[in-house]
Structures are given as C-alpha cells and as structure tokens.
PDB file of C-alpha atoms in Angstrom:
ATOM      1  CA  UNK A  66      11.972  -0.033 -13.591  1.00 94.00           C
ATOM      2  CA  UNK A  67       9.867   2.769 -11.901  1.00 97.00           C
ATOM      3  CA  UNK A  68       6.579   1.994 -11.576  1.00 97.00           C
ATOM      4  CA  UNK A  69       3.419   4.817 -10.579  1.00 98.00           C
ATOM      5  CA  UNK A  70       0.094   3.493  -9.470  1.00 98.00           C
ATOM      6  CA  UNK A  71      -2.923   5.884  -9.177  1.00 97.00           C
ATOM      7  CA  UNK A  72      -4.864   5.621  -5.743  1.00 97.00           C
ATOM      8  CA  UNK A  73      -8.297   6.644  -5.587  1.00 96.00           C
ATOM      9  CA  UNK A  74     -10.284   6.983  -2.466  1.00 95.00           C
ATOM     10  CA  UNK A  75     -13.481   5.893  -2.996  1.00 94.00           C
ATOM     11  CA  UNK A  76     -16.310   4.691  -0.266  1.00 93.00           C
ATOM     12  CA  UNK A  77     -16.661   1.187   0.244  1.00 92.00           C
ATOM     13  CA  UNK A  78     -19.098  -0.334  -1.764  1.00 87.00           C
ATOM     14  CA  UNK A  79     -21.471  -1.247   1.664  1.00 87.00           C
ATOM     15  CA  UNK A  80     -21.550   2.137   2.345  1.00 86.00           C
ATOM     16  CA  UNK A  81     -25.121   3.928   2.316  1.00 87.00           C
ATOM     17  CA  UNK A  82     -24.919   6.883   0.351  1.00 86.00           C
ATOM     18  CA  UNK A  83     -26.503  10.497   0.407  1.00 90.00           C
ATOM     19  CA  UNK A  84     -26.500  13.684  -0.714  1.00 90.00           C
ATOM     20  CA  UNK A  85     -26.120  17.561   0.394  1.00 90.00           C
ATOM     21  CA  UNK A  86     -26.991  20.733  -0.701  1.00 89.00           C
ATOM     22  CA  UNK A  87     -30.094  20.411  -2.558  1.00 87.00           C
ATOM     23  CA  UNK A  88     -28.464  16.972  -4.046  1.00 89.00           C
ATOM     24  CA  UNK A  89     -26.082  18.786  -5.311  1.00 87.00           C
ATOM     25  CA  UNK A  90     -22.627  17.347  -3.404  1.00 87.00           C
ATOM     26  CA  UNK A  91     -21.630  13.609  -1.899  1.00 87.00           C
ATOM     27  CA  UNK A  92     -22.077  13.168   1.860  1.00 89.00           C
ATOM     28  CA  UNK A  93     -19.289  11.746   3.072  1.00 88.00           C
ATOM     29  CA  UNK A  94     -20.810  11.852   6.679  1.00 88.00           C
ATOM     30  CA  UNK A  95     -20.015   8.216   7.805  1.00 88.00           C
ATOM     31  CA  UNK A  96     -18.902   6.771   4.838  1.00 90.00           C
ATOM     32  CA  UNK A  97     -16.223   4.260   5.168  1.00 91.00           C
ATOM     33  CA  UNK A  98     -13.265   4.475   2.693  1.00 93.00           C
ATOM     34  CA  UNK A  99     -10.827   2.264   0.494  1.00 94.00           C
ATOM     35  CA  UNK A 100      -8.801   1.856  -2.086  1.00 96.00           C
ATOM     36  CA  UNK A 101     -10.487   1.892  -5.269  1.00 95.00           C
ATOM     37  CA  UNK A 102     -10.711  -2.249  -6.355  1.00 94.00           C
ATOM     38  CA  UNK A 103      -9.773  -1.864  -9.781  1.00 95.00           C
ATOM     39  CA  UNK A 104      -6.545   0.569  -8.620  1.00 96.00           C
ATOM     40  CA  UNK A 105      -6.087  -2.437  -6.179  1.00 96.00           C
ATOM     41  CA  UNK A 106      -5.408  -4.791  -8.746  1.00 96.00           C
ATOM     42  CA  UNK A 107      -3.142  -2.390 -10.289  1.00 96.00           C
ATOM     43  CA  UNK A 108      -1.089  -2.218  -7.378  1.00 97.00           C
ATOM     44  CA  UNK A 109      -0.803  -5.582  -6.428  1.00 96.00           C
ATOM     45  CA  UNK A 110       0.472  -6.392  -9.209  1.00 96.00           C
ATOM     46  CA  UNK A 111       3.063  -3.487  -9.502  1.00 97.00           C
ATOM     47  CA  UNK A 112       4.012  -5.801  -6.065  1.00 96.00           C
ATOM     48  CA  UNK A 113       4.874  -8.623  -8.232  1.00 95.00           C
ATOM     49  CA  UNK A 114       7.386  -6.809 -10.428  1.00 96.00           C
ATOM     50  CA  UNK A 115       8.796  -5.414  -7.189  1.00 96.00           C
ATOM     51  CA  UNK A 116       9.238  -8.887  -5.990  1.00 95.00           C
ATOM     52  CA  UNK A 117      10.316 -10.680  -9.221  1.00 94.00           C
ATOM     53  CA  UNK A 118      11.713  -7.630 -11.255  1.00 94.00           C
ATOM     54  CA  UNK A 119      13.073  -5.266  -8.765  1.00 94.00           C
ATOM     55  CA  UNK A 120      11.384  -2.400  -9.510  1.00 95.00           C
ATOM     56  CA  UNK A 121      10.103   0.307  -7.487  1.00 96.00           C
ATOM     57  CA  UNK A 122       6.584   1.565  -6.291  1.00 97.00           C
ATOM     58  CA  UNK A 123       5.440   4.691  -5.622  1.00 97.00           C
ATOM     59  CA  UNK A 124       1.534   5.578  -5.086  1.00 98.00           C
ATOM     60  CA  UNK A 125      -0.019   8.725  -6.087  1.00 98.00           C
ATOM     61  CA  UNK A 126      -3.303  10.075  -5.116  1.00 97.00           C
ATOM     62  CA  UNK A 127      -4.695  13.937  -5.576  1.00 97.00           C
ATOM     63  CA  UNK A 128      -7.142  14.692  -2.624  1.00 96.00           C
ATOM     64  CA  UNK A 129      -6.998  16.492   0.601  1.00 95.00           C
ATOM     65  CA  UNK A 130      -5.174  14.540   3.972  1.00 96.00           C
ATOM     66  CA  UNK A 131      -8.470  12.496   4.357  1.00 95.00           C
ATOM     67  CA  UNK A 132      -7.082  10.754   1.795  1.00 96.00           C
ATOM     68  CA  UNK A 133      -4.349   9.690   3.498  1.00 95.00           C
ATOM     69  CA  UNK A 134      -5.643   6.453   5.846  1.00 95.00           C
ATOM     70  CA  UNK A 135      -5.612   5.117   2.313  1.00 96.00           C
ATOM     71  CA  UNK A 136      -2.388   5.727   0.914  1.00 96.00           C
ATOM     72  CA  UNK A 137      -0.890   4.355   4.359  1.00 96.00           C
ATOM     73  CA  UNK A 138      -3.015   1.047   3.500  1.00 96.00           C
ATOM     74  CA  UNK A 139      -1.149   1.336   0.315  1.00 96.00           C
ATOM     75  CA  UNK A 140       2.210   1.450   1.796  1.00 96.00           C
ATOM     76  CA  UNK A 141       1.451  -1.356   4.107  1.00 96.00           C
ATOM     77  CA  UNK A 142       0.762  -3.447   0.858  1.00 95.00           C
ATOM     78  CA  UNK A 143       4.176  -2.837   0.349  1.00 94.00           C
ATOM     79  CA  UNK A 144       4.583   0.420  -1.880  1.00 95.00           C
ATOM     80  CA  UNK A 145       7.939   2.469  -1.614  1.00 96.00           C
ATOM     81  CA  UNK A 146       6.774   6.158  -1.274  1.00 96.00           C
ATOM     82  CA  UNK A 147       3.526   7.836  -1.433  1.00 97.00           C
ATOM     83  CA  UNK A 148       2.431  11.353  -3.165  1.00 97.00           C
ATOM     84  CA  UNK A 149      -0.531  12.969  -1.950  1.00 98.00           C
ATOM     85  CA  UNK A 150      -1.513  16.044  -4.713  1.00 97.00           C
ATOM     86  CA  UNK A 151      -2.685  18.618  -1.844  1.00 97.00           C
ATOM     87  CA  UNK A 152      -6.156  19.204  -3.670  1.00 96.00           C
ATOM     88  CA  UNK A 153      -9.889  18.250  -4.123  1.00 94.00           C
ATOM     89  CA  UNK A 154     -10.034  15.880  -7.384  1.00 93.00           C
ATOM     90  CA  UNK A 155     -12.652  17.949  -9.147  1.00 91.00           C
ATOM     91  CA  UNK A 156     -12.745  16.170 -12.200  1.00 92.00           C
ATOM     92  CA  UNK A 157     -11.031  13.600 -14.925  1.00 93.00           C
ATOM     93  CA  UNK A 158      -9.171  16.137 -16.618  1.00 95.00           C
ATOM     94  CA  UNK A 159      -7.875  18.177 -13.558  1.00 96.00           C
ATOM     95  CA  UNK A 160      -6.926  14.740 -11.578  1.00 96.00           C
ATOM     96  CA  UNK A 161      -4.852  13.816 -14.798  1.00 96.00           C
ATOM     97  CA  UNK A 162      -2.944  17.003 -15.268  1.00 97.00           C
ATOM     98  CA  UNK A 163      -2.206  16.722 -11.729  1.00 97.00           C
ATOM     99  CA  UNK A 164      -0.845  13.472 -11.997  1.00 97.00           C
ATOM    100  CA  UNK A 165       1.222  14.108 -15.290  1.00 97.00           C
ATOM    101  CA  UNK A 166       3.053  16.980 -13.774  1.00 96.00           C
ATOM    102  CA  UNK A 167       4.211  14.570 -10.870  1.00 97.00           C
ATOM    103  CA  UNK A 168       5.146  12.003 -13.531  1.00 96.00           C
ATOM    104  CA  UNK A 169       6.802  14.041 -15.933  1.00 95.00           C
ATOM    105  CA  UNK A 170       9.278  14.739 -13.066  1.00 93.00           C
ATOM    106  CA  UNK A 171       9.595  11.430 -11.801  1.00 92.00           C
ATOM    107  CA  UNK A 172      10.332   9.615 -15.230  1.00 92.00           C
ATOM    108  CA  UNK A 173       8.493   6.658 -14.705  1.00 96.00           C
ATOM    109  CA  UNK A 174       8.497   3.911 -16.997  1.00 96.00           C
ATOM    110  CA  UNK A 175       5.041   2.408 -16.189  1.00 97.00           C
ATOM    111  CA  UNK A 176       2.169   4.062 -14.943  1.00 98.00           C
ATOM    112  CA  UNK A 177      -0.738   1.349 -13.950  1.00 97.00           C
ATOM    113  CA  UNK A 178      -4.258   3.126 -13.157  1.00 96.00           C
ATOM    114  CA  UNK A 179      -7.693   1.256 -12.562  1.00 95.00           C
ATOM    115  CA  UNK A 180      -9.863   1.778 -15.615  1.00 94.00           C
ATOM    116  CA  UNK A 181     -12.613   3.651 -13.544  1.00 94.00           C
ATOM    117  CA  UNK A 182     -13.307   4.593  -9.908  1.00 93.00           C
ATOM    118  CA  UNK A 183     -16.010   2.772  -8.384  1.00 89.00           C
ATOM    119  CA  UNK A 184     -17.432   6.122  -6.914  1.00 88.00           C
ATOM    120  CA  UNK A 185     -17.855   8.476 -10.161  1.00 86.00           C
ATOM    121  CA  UNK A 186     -17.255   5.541 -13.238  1.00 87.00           C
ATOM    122  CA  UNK A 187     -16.025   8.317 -15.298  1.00 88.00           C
ATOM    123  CA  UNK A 188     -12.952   6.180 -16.740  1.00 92.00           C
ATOM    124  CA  UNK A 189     -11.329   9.529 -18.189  1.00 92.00           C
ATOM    125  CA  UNK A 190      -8.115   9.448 -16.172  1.00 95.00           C
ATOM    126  CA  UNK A 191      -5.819   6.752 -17.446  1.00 96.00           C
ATOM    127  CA  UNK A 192      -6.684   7.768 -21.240  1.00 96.00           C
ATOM    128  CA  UNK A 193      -5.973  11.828 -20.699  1.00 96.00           C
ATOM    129  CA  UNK A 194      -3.089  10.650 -18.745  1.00 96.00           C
ATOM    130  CA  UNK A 195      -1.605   8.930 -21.755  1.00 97.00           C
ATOM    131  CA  UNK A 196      -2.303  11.537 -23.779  1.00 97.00           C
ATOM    132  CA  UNK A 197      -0.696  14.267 -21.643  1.00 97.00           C
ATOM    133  CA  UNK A 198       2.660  12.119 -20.901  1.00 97.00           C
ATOM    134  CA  UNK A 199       2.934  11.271 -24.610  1.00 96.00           C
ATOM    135  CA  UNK A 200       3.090   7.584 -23.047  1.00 96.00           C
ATOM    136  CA  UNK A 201       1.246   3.960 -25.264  1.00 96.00           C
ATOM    137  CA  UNK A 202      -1.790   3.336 -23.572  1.00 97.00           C
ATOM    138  CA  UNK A 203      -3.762  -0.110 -23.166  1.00 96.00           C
ATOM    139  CA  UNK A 204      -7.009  -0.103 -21.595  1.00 95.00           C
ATOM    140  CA  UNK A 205      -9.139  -2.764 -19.624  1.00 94.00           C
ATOM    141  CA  UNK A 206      -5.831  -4.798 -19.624  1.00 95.00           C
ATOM    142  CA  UNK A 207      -6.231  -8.189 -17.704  1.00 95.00           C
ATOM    143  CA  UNK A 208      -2.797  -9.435 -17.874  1.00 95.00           C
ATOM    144  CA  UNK A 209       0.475  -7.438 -18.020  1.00 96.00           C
ATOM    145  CA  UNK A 210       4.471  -8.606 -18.610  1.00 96.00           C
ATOM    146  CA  UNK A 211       7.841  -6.665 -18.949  1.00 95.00           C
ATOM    147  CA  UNK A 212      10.560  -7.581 -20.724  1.00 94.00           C
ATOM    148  CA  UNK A 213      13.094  -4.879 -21.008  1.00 93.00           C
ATOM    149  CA  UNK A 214      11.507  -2.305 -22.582  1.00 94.00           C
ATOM    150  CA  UNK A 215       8.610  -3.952 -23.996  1.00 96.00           C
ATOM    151  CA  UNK A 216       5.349  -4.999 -22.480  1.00 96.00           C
ATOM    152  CA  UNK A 217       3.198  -7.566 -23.388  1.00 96.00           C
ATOM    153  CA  UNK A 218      -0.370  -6.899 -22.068  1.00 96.00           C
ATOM    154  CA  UNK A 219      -3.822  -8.309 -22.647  1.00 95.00           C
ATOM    155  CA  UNK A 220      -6.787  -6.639 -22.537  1.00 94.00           C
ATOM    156  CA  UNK A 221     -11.071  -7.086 -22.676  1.00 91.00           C
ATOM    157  CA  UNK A 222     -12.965  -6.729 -26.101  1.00 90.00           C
ATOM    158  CA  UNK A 223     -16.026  -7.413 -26.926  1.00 89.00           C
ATOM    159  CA  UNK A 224     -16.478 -10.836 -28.133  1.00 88.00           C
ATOM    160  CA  UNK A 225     -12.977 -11.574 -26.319  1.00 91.00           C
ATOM    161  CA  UNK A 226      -9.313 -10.920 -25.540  1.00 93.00           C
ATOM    162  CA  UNK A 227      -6.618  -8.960 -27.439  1.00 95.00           C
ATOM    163  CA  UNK A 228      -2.917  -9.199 -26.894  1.00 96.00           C
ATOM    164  CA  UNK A 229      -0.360  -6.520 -27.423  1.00 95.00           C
ATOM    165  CA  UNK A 230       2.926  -5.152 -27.711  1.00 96.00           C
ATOM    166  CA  UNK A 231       3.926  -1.947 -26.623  1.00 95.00           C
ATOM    167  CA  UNK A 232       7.204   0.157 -25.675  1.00 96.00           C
ATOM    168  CA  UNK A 233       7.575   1.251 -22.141  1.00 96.00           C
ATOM    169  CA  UNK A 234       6.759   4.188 -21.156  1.00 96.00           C
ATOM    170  CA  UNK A 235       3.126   2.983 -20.676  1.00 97.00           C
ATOM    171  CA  UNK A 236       0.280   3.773 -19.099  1.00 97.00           C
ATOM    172  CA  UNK A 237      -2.342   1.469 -18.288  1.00 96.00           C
ATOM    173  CA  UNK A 238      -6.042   1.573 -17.024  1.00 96.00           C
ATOM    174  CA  UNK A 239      -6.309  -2.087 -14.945  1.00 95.00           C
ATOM    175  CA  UNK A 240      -8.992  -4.000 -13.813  1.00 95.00           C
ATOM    176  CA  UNK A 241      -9.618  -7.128 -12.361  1.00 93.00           C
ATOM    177  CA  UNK A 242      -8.032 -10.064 -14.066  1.00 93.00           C
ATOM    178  CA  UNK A 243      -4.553  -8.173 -13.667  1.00 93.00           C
ATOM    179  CA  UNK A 244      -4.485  -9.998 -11.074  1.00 93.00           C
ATOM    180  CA  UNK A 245      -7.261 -12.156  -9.230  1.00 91.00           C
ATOM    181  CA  UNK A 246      -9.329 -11.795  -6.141  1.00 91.00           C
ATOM    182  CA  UNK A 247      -7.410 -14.236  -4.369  1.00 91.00           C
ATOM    183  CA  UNK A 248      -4.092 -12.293  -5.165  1.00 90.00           C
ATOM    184  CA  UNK A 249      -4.765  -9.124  -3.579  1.00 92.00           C
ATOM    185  CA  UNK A 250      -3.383  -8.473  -0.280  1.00 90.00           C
ATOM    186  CA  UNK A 251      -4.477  -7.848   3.305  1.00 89.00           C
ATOM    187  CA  UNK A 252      -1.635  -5.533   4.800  1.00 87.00           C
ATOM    188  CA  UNK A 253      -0.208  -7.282   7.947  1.00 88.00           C
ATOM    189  CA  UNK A 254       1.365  -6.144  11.354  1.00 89.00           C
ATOM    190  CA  UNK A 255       4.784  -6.058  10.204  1.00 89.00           C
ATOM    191  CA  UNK A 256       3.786  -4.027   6.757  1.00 90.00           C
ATOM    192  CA  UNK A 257       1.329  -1.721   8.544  1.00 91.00           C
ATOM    193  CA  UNK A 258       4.483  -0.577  11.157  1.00 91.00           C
ATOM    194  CA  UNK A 259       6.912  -0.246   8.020  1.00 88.00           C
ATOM    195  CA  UNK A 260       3.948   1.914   6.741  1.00 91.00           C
ATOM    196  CA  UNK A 261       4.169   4.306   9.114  1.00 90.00           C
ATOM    197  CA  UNK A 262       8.439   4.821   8.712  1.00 90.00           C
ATOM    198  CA  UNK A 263       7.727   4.904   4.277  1.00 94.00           C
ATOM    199  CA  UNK A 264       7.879   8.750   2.758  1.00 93.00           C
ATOM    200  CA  UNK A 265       4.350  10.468   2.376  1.00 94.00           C
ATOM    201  CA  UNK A 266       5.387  13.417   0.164  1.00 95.00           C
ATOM    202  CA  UNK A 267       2.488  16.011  -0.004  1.00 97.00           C
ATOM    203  CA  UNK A 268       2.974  18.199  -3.214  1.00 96.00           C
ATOM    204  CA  UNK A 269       1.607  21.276  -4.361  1.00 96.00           C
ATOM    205  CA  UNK A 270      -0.921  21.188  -6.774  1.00 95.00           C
ATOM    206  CA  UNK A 271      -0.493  23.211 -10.352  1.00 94.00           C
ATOM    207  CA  UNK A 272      -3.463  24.617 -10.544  1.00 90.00           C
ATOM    208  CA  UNK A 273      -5.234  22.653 -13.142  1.00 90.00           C
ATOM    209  CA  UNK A 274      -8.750  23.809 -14.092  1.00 89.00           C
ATOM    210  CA  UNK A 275     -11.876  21.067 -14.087  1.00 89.00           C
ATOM    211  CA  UNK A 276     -13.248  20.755 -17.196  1.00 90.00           C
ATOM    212  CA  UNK A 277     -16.589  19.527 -16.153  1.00 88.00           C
ATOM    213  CA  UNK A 278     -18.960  19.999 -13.270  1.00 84.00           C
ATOM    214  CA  UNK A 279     -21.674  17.772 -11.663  1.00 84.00           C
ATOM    215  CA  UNK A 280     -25.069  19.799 -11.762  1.00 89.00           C
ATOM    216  CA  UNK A 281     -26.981  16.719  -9.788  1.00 90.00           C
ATOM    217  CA  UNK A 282     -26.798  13.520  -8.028  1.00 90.00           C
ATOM    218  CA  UNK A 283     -30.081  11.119  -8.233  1.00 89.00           C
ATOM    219  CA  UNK A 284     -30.047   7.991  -6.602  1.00 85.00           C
ATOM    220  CA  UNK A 285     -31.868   5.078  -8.108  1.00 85.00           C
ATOM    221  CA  UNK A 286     -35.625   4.543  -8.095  1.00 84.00           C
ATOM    222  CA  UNK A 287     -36.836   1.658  -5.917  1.00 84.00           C
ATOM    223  CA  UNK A 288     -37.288  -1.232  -6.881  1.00 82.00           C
ATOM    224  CA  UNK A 289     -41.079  -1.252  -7.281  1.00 79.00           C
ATOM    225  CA  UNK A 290     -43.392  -4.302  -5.230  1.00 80.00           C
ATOM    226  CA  UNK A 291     -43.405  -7.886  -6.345  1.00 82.00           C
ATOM    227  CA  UNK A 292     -46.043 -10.679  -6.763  1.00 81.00           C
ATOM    228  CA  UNK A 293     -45.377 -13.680  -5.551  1.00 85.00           C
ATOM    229  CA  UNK A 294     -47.214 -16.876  -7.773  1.00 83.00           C
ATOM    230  CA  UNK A 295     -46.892 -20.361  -7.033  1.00 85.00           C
ATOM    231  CA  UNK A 296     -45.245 -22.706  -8.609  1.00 78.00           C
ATOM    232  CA  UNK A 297     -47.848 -25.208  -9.855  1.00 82.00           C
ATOM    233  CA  UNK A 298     -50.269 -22.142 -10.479  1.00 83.00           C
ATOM    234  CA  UNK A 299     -48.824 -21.562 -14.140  1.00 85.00           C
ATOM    235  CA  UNK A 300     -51.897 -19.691 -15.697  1.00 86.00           C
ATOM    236  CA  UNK A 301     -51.748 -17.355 -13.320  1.00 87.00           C
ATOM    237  CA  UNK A 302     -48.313 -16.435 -14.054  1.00 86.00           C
ATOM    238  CA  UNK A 303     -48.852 -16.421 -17.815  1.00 88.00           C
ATOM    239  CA  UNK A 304     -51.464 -14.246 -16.947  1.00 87.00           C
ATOM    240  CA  UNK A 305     -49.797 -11.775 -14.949  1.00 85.00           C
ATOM    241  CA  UNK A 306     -47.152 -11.726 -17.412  1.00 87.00           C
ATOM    242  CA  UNK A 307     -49.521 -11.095 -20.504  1.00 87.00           C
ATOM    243  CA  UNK A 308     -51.722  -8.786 -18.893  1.00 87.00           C
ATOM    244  CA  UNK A 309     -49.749  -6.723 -16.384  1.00 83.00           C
ATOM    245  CA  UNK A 310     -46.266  -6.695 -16.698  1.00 80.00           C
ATOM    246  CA  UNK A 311     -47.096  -7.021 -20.603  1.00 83.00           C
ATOM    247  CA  UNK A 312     -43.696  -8.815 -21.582  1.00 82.00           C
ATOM    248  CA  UNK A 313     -45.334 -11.253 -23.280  1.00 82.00           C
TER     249      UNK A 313
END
C-alpha cells in the first residue's frame, strides 16, 4: 500500500502574530513553525500501517524551501520520501491541483490530509483533492482501518459518530482522534540522522491558478475590562448583570 500525507507548515500556535502591508499579508518575521496538528495525526498514523501493514510513506507539501525544516521533522517521524511543490500555496484550490498532479503520477492508494490548517481553517483541500483524483472521500475521520482494498473509517457528526466503508483509493481529511495526543511522536537522534540520508524531491509546480484571494487580515478585538464582585455580595452581581451587561 502507498500511502501520501499532506504537510502543511503552519506557525506554532504560541506564536504572536502580525501583519504587513497595510494588513494585507502574514508576518512571518519570528514566527516559529510546525507541522500542522491535525496533518500530524494523519501521519502518525500512516506510521502505524508502515509498521503493522508494510506500506510506504511519502510526505508532500507545496511551499517554498522554508518549508523544508518541516518536512525533515517529517522524515525523522519516520516517513520514506518527501515532495516539496516548489511554490507559494496561494490558496485551497491551487494547493490541491498541485497535489493531484503529484498523486496522479504516483498512484497512491491512500491519501490522508488534516481536515484544516490551523493557520488559514479553510478546510478546502482534502475535499477538492478527492474530487480532482476521482478518489472516495471521508471527512473529520477519527479512526481509520485497511483491509485489502477496503477501508473502514469513522468519522465526527453532529450528535455523534458514523462508520463507513469505502474502496481504496481514498482520500481522507484527519483530525485528532485518528490517533491520540499521546500517540504522536517526538522524532529522536537516531530518526533525525536517518532524516537527513531520506529523498527530498523538489518538483516543479504546474502552474495552477488561485481561485481566491485574501483582501484583509483583522485580528481579534480585545477582550474588553472585567469587574470583579465578591462572592457573598450576590445583589451586586444580579445587579451588574441586570443592569449593565443586560443578560438577564
């Protein structure tokens, strides 16, 4: 079985974050980056049907060779060969066609994406991905088994859990739940020198055209003052509810 999984590089989540050009573009000024979480859990467990199935692991990202720190962290996790798509991701649609020209050729019989990147939450790529490859797609899946040609995966709805059955090839957008917390992997000396031997193939892109631009970043208002009341003082609170903050 050949498995893709979809890196993202996205800034860790501790980062402070800022804008340029009249708010216009992301500041990547020292930002500190990772591997998206919810491609994380996609990859470790691509890991276990290395390790229990046989099958291979490559990694694909489309960015420029600041990208690449990440796919090495990647390949120290224990991925076979990396592809770095030698282009900005602009958007969704162009990231996708990107990715779907490198699949086509590599005939891979699961493709395992995160559901969304922490950075832009578009959640477009794994569905347009699908679409473009012609592949069964399951989305928000939280647990995932081959057998032959089948898969078996569960995934989030509201209200619950759904479990189904689909024919390989497959795409799928992962989150956590794929695998736990405690399953992912810190890479270790020996797997961060192998790293450094494993192929990083840098591609060409195709060309693909964004469909979709970003006019304007905003951060988030701050969070106004508070009032602090004592406990025992419970009119006061009532009243501050009732007659200020008006929620009641």
């Amino acid at each position: 079985m050949k498995i893709l999984v979809c890196i993202s590089h996205v800034p860790d989540t501790t980062s402070k974050i800022n804008f340029t050009d009249g708010d216009t573009k992301f500041d990547t000024n020292g930002v500190q980056f990772v591997i998206n979480p919810n491609d994380e859990f996609g990859l470790t467990r691509a890991m276990w049907f290395k390790e229990k199935q046989g099958a291979s692991v490559d990694i694909i990202n489309v960015g420029g060779p600041e990208t690449e720190p990440t796919l090495r962290k990647a390949l120290a996790i224990g991925a076979d060969t990396a592809i770095r798509v030698n282009t900005p991701a602009l958007d969704g649609y162009q990231v996708a066609k990107e990715i779907a020209t490198v699949a086509k050729d590599g005939d891979y019989n699961l493709i395992i994406a995160g559901r969304e990147s922490i950075d832009y939450n578009g959640g477009m790529v794994p569905g347009m991905l699908a679409k473009l490859l012609g592949a069964n797609f399951v989305n928000t899946c939280t647990g995932l088994e081959i057998d032959g040609e089948t898969a078996t995966a569960t995934r989030e709805i509201d209200g619950g859990k759904e479990t189904l059955s689909a024919k390989l090839p497959l795409v799928v957008g992962g989150q956590k739940g794929l695998v736990e917390e405690s399953d992912l992997r810190i890479p270790n000396m020996r797997g961060i020198m192998m790293a450094r031997k494993k192929p990083l193939n840098v591609v060409e892109p195709t060309g693909a055209s964004k469909e979709s631009q970003a006019v304007k970043f905003e951060k988030p208002a701050p969070k106004g003052a508070v009032k602090l009341v004592d406990a025992d003082n419970l009119d006061q609170l009532v009243d501050l509810l009732h007659n200020e903050a008006k929620v009641i």
